[in-house]
Short mmCIF file of C-alpha atoms in Angstrom, two decimals:
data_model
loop_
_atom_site.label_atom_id
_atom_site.label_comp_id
_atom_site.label_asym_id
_atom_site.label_seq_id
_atom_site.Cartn_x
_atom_site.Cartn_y
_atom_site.Cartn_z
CA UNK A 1006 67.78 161.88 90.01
CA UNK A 1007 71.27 161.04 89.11
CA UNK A 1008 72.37 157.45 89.36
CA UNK A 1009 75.63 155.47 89.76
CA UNK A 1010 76.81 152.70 87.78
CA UNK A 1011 79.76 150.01 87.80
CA UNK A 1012 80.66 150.34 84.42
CA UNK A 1013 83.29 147.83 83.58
CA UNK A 1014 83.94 144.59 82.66
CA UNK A 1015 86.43 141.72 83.14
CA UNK A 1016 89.32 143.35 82.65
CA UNK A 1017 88.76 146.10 84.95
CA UNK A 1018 87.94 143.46 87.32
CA UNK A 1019 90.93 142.09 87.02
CA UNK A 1020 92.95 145.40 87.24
CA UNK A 1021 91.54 145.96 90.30
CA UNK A 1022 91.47 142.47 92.30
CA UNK A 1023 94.53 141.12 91.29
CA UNK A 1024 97.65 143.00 92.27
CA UNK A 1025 99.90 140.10 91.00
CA UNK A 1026 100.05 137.50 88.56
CA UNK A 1027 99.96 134.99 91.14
CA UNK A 1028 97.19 136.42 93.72
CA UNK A 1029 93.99 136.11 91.02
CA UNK A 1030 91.98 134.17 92.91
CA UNK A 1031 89.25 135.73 94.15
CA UNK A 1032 86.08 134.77 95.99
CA UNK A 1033 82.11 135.85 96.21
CA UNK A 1034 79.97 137.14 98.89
CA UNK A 1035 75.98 137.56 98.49
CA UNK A 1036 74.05 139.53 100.96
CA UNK A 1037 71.68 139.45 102.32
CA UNK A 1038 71.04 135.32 101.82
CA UNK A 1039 67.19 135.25 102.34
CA UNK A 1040 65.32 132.04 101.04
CA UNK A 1041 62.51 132.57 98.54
CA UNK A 1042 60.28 130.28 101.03
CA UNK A 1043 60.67 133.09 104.66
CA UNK A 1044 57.75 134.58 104.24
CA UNK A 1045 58.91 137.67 107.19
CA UNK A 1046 62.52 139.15 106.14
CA UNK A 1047 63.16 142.87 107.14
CA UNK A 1048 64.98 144.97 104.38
CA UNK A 1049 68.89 145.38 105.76
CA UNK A 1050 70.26 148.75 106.03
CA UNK A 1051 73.10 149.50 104.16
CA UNK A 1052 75.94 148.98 106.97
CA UNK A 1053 74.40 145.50 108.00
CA UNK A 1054 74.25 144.55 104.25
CA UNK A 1055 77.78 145.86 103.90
CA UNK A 1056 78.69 144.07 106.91
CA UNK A 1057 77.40 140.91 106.62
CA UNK A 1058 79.06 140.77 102.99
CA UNK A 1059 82.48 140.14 105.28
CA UNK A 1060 81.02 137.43 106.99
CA UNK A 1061 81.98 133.51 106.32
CA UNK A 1062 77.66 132.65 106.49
CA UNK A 1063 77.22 135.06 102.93
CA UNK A 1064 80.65 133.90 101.20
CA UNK A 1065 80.50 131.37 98.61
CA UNK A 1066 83.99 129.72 98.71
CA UNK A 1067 84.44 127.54 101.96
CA UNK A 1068 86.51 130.17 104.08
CA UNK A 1069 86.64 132.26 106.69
CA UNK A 1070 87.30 135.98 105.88
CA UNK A 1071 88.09 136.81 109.10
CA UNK A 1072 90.85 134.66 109.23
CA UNK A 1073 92.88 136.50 106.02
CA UNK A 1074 93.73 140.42 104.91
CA UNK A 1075 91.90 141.65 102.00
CA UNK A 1076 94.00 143.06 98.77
CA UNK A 1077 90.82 144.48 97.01
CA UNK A 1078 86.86 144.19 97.15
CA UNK A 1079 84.76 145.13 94.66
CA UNK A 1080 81.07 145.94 96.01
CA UNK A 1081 78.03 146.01 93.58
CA UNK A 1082 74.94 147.28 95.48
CA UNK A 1083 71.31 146.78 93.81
CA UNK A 1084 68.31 148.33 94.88
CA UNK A 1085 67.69 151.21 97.11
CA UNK A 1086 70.73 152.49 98.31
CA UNK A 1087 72.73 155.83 97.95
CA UNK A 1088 76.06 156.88 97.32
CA UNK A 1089 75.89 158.83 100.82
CA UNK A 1090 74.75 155.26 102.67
CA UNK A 1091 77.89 153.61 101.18
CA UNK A 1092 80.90 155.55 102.11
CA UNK A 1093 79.28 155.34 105.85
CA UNK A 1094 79.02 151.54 105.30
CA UNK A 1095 82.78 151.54 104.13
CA UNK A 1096 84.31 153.84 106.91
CA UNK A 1097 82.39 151.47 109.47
CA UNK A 1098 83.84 148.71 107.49
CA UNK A 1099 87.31 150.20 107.62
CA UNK A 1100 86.90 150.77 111.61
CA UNK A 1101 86.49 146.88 111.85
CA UNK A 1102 89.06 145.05 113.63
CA UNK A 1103 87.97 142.21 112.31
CA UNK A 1104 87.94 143.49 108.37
CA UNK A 1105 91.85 144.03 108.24
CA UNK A 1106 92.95 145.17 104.42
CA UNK A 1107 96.83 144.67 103.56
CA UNK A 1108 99.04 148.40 104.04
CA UNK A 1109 100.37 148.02 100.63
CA UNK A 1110 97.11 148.73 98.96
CA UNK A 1111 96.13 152.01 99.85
CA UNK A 1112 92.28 152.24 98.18
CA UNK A 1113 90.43 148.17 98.94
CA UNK A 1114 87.22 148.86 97.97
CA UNK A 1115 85.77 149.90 94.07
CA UNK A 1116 81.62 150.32 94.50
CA UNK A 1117 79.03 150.07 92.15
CA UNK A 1118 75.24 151.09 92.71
CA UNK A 1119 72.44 149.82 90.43
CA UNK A 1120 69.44 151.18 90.97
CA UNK A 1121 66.67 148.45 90.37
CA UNK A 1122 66.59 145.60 92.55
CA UNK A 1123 67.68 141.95 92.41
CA UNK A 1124 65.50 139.98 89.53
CA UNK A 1125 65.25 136.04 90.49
CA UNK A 1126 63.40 133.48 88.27
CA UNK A 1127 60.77 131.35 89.78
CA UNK A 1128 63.60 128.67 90.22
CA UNK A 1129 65.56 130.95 92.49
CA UNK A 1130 65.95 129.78 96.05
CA UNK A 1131 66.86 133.41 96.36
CA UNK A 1132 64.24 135.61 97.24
CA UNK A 1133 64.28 139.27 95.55
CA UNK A 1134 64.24 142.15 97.68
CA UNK A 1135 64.97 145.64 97.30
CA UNK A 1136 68.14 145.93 98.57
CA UNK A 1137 71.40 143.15 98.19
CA UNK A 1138 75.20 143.59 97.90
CA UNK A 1139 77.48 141.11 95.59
CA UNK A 1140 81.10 141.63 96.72
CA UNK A 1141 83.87 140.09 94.76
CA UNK A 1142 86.66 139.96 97.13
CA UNK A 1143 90.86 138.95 96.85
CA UNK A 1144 91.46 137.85 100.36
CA UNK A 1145 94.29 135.60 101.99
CA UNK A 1146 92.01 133.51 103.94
CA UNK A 1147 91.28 131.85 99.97
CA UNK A 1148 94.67 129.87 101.11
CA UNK A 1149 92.85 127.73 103.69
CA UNK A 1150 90.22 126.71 100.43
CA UNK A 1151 93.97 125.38 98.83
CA UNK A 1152 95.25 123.83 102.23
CA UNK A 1153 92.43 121.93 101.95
CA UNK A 1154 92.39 121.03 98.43
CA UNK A 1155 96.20 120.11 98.65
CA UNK A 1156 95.17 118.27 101.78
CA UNK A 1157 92.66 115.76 99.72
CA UNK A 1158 95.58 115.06 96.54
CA UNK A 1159 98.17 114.24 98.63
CA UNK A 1160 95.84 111.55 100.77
CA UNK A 1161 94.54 110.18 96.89
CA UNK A 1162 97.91 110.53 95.37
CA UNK A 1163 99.80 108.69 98.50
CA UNK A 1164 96.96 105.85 98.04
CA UNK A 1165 97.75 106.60 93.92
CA UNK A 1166 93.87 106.88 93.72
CA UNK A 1167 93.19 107.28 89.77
CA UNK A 1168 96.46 107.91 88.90
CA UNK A 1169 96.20 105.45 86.04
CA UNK A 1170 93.13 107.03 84.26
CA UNK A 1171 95.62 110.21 83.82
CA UNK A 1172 98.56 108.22 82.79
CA UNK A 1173 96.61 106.02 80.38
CA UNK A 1174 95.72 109.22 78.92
CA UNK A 1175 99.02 110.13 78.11
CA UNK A 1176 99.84 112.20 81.30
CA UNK A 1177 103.57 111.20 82.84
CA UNK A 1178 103.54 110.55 86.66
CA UNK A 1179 106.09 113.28 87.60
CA UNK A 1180 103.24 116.41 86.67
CA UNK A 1181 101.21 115.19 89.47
CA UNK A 1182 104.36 116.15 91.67
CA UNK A 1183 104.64 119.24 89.49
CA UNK A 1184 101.29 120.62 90.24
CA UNK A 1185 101.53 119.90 93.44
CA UNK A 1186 104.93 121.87 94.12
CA UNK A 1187 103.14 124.77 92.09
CA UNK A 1188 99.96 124.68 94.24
CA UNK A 1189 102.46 124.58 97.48
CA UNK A 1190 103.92 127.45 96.35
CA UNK A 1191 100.50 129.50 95.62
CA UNK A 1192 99.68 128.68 99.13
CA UNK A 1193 102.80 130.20 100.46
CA UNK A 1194 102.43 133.27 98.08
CA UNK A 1195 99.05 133.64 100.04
CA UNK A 1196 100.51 133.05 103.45
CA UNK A 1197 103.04 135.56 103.01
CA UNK A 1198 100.73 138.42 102.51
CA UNK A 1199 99.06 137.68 105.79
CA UNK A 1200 102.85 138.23 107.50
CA UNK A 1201 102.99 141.50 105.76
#
C-alpha cells in the first residue's frame, strides 16, 4: 500500500508558517491528550482528532484559538489514518465558524501522514494509541500569550524588580524600554491581522 510522508524539515516549516518576518511565532496542538494511567479511551476518528487539534484543552501555549485567525497549520497525523479521512477532516474544518483562517492566505493547511503510531517511553504521561495529530499552528490569538507577558514586565519593571542584576551585568536601563516598545509593536503586528 502506498504511504504518505511529511518530508521536510525546518526550513520548510518555516516557509510555510511564517508569512512575514515578524509573524514567526507559532504554537503546538497535541491530540488526542489521553493520560498513560485511563485505562478506557476510545480511538478518535479522524474529524474529532482534527477537530479537537483547534481546541484551547489540546494547545500547548496558554491561548485560546478561537479567539485569533489562523495564517498557516501544519498537521502531522500518526497512526491509522488515510489521505481520503483527511481532506474530509479539513473541509469540515474549513466549514467551522469557529476555525476562521486569514483571506490573504489562500491554502492554511500542509498535512503529513505517518503510518506507525505514536511511540512513548515508560516516562510518558502520554499514553500511545493508534491514532494522534501534532498541529503546528501560526495563529493571532498567540498575541494574548504576549499581552500577558508584557502585562507581568511592566508590573516588575514599574516596581524595578531585578533591574539591577541586568545592569550590574553590563545591560543600560533604556533596553528594558527598548524591548518593551519592540514587544508592543509585535503585539500590534498580531492584532492587525485579526482586523484584516
Amino acid at each position: 500500500p502506498s504511504s504518505f510522508f511529511l518530508l521536510c524539515d525546518l526550513p520548510d516549516f518555516q516557509t510555510c508558517l511564517v508569512p512575514y518576518h515578524r509573524l514567526k511565532f507559532t504554537y503546538l496542538s497535541h491530540a488526542p491528550l489521553i493520560s498513560a494511567w485511563e485505562h478506557k479511551y476510545e480511538v478518535p476518528s479522524v474529524q474529532d482528532l482534527t477537530l479537537s487539534a483547534f481546541e484551547a484543552s489540546n494547545t500547548v501555549a496558554s491561548c485560546t484559538p478561537s479567539y485569533g485567525k489562523y495564517m498557516a497549520c501544519c498537521l502531522l497525523y500518526r497512526g491509522q489514518v488515510t489521505p481520503k479521512e483527511v481532506c474530509g477532516a479539513m473541509e469540515k474544518v474549513k466549514t467551522r465558524r469557529r476555525i476562521q483562517f486569514v483571506d490573504w492566505i489562500p491554502s492554511g493547511f500542509r498535512c503529513g501522514i505517518i503510518p506507525s503510531p505514536q511511540l512513548t517511553t515508560s516516562h510518558c504521561p502520554l499514553r500511545s494509541i493508534p491514532r494522534t495529530l501534532t498541529m503546528i499552528s501560526n495563529s493571532s490569538a498567540i498575541e494574548n500569550v504576549f499581552s500577558s507577558y508584557s502585562h507581568g514586565f511592566d508590573l516588575m519593571y514599574d516596581k524595578r524588580a531585578f533591574v539591577h542584576w541586568y545592569i550590574s551585568e553590563g545591560m543600560e536601563e533604556g533596553e528594558f524600554c527598548e524591548a518593551r516598545e519592540d514587544f508592543a509593536a509585535l503585539e500590534k503586528d498580531y492584532e492587525e491581522i485579526e482586523s484584516v
